[in-house]
Short mmCIF file of N, CA and C and ligand atoms in Angstrom, two decimals:
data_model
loop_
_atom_site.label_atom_id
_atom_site.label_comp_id
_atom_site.label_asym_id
_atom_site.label_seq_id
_atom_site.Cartn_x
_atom_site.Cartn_y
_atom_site.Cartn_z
N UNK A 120 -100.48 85.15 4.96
CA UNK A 120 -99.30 86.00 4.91
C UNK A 120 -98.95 86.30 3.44
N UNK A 121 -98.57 87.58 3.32
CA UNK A 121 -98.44 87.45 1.88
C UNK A 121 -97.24 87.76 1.66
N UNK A 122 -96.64 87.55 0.21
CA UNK A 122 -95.18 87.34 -0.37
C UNK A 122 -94.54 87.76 0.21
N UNK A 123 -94.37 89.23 -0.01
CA UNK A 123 -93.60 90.24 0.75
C UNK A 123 -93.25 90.24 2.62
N UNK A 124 -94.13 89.66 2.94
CA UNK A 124 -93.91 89.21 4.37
C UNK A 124 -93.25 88.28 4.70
N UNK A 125 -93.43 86.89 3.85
CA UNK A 125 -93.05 85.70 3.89
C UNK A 125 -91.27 85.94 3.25
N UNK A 126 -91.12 86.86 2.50
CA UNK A 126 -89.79 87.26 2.05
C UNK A 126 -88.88 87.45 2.74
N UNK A 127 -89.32 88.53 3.91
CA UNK A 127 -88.93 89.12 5.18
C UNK A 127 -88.90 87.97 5.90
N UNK A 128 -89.81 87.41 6.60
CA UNK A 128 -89.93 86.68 7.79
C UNK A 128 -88.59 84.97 7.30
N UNK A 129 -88.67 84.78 5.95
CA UNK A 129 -88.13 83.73 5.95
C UNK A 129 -86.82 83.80 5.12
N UNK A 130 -86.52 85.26 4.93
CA UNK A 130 -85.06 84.94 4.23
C UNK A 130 -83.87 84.82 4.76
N UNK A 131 -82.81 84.50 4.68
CA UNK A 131 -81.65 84.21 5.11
C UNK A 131 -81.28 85.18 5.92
N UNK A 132 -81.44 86.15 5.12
CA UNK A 132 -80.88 87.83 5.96
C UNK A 132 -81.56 87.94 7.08
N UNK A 133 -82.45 87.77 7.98
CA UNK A 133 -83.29 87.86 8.94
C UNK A 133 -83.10 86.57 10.03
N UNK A 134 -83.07 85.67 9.50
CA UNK A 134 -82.44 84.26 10.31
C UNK A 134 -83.79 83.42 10.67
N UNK A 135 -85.35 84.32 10.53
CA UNK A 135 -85.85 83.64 10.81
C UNK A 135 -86.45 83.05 9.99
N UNK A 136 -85.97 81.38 10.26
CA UNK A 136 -86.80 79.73 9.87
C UNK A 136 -87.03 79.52 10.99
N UNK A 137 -88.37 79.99 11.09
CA UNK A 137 -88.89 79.09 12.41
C UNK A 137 -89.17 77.37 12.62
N UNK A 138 -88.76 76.79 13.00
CA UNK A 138 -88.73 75.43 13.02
C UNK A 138 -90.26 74.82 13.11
N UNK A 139 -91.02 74.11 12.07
CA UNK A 139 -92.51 73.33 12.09
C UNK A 139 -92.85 72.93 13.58
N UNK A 140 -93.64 73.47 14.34
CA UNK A 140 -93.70 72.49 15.53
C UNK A 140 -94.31 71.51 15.35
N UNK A 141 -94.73 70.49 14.54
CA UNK A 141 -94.70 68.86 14.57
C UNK A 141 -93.12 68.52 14.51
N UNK A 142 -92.49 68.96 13.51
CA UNK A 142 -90.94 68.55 13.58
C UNK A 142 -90.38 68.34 14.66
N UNK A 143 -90.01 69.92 15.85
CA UNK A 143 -89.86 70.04 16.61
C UNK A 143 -90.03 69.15 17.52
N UNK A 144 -91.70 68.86 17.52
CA UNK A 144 -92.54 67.85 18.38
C UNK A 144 -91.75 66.99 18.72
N UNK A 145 -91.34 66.40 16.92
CA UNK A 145 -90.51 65.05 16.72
C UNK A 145 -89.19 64.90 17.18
N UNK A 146 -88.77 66.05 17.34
CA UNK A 146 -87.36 65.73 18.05
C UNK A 146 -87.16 66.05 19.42
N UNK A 147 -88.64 66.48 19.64
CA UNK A 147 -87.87 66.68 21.29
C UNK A 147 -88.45 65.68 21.87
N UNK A 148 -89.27 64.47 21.62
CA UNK A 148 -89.09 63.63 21.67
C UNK A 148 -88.34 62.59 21.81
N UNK A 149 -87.53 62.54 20.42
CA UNK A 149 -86.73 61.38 20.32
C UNK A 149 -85.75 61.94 21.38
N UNK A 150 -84.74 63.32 21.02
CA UNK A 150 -84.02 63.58 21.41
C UNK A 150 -84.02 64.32 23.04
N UNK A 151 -85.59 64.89 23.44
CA UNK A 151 -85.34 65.80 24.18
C UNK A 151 -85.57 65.10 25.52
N UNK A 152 -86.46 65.83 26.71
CA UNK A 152 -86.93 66.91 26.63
C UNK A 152 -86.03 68.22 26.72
N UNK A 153 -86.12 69.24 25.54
CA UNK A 153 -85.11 70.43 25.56
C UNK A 153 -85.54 71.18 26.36
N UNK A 154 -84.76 72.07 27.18
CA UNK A 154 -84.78 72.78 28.23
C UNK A 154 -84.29 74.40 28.03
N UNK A 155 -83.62 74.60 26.50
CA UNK A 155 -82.33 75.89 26.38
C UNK A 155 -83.26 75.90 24.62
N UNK A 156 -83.50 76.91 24.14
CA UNK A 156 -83.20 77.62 22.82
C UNK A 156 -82.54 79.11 22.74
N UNK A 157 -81.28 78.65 22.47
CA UNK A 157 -80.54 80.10 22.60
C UNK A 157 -80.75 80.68 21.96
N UNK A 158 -81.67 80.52 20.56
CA UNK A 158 -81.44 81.49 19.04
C UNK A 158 -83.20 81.82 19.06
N UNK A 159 -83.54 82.47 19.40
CA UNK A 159 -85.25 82.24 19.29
C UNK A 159 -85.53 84.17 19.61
N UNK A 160 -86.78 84.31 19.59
CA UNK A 160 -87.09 85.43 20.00
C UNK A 160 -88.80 85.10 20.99
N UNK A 161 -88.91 86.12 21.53
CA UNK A 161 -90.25 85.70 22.37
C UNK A 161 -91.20 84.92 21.91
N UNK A 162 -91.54 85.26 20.12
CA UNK A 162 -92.78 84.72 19.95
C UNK A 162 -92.49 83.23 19.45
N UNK A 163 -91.17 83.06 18.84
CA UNK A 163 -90.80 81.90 18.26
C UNK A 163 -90.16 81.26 18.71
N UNK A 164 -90.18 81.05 19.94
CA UNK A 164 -88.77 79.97 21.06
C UNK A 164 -90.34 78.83 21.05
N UNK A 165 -88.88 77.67 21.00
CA UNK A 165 -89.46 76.32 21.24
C UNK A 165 -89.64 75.84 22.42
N UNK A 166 -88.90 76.78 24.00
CA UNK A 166 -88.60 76.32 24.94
C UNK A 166 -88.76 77.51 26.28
N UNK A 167 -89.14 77.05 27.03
CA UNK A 167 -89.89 78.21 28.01
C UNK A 167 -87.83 79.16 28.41
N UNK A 168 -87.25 78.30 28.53
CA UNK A 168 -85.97 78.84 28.67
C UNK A 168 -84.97 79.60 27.14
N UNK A 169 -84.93 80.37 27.34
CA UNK A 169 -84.53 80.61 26.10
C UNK A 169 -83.17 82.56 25.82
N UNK A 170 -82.43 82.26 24.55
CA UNK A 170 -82.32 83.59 24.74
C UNK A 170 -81.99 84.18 23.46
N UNK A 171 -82.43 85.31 23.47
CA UNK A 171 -82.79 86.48 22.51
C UNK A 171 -81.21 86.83 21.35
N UNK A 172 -81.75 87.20 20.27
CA UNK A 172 -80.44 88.39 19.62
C UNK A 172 -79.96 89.34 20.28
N UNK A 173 -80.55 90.08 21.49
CA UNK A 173 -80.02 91.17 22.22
C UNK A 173 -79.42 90.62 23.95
N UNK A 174 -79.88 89.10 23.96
CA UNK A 174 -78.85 88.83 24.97
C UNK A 174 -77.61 88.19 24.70
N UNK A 175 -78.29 87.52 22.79
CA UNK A 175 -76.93 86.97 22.55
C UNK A 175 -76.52 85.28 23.13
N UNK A 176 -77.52 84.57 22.45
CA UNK A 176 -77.53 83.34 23.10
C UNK A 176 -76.05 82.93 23.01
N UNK A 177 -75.01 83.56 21.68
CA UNK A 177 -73.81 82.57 21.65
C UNK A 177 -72.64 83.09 22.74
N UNK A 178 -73.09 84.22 23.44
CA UNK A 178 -72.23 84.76 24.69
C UNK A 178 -72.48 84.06 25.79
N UNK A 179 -73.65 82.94 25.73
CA UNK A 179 -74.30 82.64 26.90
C UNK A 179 -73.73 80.58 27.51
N UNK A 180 -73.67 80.52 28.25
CA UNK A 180 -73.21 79.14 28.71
C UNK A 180 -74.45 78.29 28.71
N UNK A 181 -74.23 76.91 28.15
CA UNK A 181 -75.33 75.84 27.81
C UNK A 181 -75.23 75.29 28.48
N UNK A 182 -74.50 75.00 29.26
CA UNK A 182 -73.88 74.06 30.16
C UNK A 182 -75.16 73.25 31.12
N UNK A 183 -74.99 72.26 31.09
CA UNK A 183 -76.03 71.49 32.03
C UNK A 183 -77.22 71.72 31.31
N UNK A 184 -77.64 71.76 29.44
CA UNK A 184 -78.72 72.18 29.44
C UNK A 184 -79.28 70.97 28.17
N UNK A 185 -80.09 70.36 28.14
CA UNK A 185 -80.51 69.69 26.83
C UNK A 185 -81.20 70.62 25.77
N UNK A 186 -80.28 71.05 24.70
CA UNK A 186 -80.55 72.68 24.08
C UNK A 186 -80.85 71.71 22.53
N UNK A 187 -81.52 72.96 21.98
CA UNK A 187 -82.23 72.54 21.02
C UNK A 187 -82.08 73.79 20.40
N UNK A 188 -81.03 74.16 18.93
CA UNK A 188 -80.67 75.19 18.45
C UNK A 188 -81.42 75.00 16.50
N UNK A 189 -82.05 76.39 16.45
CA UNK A 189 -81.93 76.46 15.21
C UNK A 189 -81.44 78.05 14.66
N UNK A 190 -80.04 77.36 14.05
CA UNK A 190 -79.40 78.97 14.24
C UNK A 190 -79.88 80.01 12.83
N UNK A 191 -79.89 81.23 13.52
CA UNK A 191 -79.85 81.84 12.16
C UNK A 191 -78.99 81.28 10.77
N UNK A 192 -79.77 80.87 9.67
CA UNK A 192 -79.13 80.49 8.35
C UNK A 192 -78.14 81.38 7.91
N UNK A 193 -77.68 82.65 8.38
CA UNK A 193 -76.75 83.86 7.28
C UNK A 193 -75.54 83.05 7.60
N UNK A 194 -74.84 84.42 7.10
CA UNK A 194 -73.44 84.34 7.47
C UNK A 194 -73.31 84.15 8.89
N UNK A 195 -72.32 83.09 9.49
CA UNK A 195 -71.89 82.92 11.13
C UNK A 195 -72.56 81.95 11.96
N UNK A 196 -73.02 81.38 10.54
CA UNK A 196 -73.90 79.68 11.05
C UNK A 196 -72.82 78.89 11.41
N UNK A 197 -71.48 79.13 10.84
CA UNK A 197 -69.98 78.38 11.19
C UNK A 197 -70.35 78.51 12.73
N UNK A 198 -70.18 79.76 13.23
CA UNK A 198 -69.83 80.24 14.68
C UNK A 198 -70.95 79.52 15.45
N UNK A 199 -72.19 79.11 15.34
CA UNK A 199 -73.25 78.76 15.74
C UNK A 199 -72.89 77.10 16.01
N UNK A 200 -72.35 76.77 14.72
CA UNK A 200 -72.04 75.00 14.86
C UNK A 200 -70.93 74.80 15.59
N UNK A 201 -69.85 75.62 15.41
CA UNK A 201 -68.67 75.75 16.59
C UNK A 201 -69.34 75.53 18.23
N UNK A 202 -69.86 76.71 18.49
CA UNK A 202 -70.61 76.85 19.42
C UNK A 202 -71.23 75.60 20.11
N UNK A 203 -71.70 74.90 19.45
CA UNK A 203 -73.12 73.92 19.62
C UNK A 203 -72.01 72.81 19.88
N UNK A 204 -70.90 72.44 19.35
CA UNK A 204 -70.35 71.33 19.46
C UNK A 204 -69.15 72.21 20.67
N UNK A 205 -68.48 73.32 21.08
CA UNK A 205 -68.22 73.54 22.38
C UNK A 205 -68.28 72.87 23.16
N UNK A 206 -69.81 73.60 23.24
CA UNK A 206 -70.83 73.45 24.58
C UNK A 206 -71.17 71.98 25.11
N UNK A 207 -71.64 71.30 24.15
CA UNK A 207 -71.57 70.05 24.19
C UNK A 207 -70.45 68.94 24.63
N UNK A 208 -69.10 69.52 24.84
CA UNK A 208 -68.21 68.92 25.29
C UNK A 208 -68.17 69.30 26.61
N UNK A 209 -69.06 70.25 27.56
CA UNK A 209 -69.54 70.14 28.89
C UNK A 209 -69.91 69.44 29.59
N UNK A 210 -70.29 69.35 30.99
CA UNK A 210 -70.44 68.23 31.73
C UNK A 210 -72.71 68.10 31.08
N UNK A 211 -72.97 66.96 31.26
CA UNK A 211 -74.48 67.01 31.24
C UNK A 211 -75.16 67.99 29.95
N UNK A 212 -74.39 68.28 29.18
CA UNK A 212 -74.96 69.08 27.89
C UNK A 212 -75.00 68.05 26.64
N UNK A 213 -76.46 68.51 26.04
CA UNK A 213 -76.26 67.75 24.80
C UNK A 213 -76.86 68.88 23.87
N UNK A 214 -76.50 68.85 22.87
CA UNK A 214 -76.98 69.79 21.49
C UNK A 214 -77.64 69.28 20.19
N UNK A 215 -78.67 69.48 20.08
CA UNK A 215 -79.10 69.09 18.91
C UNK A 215 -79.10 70.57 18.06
N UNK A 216 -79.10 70.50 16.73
CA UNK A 216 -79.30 70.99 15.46
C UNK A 216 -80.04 70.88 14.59
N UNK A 217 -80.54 71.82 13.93
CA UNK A 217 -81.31 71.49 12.60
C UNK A 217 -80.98 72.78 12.24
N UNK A 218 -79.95 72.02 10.75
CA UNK A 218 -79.43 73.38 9.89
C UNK A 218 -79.32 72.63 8.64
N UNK A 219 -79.26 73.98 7.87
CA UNK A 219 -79.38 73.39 6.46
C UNK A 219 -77.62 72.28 5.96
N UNK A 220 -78.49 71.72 4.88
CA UNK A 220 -77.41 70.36 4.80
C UNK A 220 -76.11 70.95 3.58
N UNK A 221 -75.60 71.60 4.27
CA UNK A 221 -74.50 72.05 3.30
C UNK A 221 -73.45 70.95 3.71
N UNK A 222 -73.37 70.57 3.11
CA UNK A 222 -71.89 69.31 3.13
C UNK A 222 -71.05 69.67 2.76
N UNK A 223 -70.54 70.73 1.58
CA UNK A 223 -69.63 71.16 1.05
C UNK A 223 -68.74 72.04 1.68
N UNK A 224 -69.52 72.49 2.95
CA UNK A 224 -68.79 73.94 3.45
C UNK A 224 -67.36 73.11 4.61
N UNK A 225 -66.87 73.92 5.28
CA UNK A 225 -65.45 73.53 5.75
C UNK A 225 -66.32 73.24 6.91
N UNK A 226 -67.35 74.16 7.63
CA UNK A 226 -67.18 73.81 9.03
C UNK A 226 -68.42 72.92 8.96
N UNK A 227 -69.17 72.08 7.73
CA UNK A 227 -69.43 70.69 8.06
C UNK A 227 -68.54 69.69 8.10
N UNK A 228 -67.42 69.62 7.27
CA UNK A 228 -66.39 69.06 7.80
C UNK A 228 -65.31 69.36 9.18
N UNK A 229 -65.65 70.45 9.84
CA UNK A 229 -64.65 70.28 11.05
C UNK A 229 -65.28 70.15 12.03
N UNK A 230 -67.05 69.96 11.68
CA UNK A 230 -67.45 70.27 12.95
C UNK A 230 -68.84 69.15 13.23
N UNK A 231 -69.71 69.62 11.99
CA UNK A 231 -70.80 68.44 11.98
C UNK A 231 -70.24 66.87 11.61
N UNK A 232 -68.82 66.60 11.03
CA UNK A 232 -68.77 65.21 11.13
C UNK A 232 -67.88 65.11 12.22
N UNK A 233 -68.20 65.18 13.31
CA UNK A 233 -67.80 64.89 14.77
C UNK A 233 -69.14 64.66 15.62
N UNK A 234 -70.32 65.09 14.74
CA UNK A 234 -71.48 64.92 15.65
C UNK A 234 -71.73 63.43 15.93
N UNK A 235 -72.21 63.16 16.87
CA UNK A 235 -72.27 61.87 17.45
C UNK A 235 -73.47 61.34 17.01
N UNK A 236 -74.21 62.26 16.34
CA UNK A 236 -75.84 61.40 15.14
C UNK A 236 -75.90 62.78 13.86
N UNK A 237 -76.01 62.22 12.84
CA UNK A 237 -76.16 63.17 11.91
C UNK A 237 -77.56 62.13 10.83
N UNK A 238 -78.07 63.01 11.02
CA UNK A 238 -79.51 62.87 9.99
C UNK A 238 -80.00 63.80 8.92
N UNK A 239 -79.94 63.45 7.75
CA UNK A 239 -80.39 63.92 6.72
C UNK A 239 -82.06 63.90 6.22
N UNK A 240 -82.67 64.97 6.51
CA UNK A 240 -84.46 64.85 6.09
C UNK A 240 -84.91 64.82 4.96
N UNK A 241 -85.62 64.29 4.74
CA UNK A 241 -86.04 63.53 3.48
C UNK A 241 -86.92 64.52 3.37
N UNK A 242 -87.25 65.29 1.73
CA UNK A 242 -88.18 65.61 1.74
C UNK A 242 -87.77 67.56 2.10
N UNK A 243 -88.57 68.78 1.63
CA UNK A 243 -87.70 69.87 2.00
C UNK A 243 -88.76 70.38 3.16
N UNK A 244 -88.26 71.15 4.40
CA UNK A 244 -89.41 71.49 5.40
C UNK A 244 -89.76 72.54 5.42
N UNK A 245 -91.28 72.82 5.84
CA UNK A 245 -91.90 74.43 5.53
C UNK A 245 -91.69 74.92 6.72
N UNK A 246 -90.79 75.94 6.90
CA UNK A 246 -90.58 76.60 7.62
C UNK A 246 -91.41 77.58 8.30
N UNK A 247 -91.79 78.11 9.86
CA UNK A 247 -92.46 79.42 10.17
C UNK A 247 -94.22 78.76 9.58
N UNK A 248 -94.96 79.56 8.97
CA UNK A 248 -96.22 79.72 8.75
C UNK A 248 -96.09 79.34 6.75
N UNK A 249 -94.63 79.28 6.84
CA UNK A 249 -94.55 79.23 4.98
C UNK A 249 -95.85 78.17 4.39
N UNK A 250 -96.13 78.44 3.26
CA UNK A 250 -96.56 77.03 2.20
C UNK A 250 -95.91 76.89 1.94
N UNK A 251 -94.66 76.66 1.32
CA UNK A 251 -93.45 76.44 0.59
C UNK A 251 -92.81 76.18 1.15
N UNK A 252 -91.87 75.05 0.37
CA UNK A 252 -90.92 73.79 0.94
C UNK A 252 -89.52 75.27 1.33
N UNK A 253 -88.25 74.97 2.09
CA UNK A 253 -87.18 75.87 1.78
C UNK A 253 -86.52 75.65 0.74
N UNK A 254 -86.15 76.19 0.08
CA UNK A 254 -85.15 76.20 -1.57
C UNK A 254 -83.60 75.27 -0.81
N UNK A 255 -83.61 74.61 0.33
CA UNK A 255 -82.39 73.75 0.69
C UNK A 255 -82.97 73.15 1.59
N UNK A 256 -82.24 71.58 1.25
CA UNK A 256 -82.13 70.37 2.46
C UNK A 256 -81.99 70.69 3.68
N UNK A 257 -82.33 70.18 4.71
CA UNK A 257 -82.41 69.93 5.86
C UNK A 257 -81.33 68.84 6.84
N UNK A 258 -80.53 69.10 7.95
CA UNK A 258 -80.08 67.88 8.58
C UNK A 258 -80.39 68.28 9.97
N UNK A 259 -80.42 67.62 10.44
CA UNK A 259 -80.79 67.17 11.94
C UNK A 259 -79.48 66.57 13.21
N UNK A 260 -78.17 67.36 13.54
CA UNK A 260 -76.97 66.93 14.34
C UNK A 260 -77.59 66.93 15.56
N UNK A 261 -76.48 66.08 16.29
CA UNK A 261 -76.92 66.14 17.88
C UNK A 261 -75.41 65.41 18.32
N UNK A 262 -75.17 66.72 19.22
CA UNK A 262 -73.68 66.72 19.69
C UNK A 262 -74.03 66.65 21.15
N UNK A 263 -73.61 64.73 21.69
CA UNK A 263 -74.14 64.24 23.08
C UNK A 263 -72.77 64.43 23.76
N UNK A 264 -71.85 64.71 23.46
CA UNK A 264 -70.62 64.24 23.80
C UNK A 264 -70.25 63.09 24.48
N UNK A 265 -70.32 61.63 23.60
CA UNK A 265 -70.30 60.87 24.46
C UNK A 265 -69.26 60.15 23.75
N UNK A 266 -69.01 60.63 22.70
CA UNK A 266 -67.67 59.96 21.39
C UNK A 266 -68.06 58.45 21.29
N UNK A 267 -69.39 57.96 21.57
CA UNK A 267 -69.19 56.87 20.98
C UNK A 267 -69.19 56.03 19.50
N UNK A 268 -70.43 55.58 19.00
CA UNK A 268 -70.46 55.19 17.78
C UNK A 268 -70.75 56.22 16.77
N UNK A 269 -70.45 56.58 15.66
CA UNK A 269 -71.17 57.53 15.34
C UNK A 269 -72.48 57.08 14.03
N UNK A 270 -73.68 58.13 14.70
CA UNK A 270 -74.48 57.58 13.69
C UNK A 270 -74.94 58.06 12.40
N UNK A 271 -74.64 57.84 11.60
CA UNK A 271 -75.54 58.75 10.47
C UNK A 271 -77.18 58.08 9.96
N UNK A 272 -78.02 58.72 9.73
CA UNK A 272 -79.34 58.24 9.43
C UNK A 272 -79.96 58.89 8.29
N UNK A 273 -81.55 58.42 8.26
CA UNK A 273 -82.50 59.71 7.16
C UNK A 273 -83.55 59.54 8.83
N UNK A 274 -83.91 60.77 8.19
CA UNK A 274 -85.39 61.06 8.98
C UNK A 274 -86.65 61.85 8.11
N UNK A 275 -87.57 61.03 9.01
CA UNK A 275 -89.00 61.78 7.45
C UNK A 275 -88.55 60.38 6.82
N UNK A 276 -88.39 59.49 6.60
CA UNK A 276 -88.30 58.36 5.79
C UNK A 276 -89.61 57.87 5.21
C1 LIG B 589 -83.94 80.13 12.66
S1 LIG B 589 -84.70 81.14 13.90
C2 LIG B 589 -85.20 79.89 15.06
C3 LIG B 589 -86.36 80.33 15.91
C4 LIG B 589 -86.87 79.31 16.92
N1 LIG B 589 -85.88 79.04 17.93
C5 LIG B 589 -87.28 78.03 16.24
O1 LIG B 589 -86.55 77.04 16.30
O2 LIG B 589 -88.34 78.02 15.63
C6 LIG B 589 -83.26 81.85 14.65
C7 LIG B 589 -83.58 82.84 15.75
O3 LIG B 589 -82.37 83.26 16.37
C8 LIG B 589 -82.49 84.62 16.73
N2 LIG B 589 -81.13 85.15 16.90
C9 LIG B 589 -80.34 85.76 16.00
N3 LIG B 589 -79.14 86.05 16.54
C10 LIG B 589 -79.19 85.60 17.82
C11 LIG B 589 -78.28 85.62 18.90
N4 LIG B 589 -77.06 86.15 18.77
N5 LIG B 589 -78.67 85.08 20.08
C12 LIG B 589 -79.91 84.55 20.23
N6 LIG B 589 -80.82 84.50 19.24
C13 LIG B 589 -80.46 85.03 18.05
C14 LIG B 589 -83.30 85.23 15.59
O4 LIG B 589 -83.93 86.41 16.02
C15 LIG B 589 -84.29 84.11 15.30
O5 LIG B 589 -85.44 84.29 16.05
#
């Protein structure tokens, strides 16, 4: 792939970071099996269930679903983590995340430190088909709604 593609395919403005499928692998594992990727498009969903920019996964109900979100990075990643921790206060829903590790912003404070596991990845991840690490950290939430202990971790250790 060359620059100019990789520019397109992986910049912020476009949303798509396609998530490594070993990563993936790794969390739907620990965390899954996921059943829902609301933010995906045909060729890049992690999950046979899934829904599009033109259906509008954040119009759509998670409910009853073990979802596995990686939201577009732009502007309205707030609305995405809102969303994800919602839904998750449903009956049988759990939400995992993998978004970049902005700590500083407001809605990691109103929203990702309520997650019931928060993991920080060691190390930066190549996104899509990239060679190149992303120019930002990585975390890994998962909103079980079960309010119990809360965990924070590293992963990639
Ligand atoms: C960061 S990529 C993640 C792709 C894939 N799910 C993965 O994890 O590798 C975000 C995806 O969300 C899609 N998207 C953007 N807005 C959306 C919306 N409102 N509803 C559903 N998907 C959307 C983009 O087209 C893009 O494919």
């Amino acid at each position: 792939m060359n620059k100019s593609t990789q520019v397109v395919m992986f910049s912020s403005k476009t949303g798509e970071w396609a998530t490594p499928q070993e990563f993936f692998d790794k969390l739907n594992w620990r965390f899954g099996p996921f059943d829902l990727d609301p933010c995906a498009s045909p060729v890049n969903t992690k999950c046979a269930n899934f829904f599009t920019e033109a259906e509008d996964g954040m119009t759509k109900s998670w409910e009853g679903h073990t979802v596995f979100v990686n939201p577009p990075y732009g502007r309205g990643i707030d609305k995405w983590i809102q969303k994800g921790y919602e839904e998750s206060r449903k009956e049988e829903t759990k939400v995992v995340m993998l978004i970049p590790a902005r700590t500083d912003t407001k809605y990691w404070h109103k929203y990702v430190m309520k997650a019931d596991e928060v993991y920080f990845v060691k190390g930066r991840l190549k996104f899509g088909d990239s060679e190149n690490s992303a120019p930002f950290p990585s975390a890994v939430i998962c909103f079980d709604g079960t309010n119990r202990q809360q965990i924070f971790g590293a992963m990639n250790r």
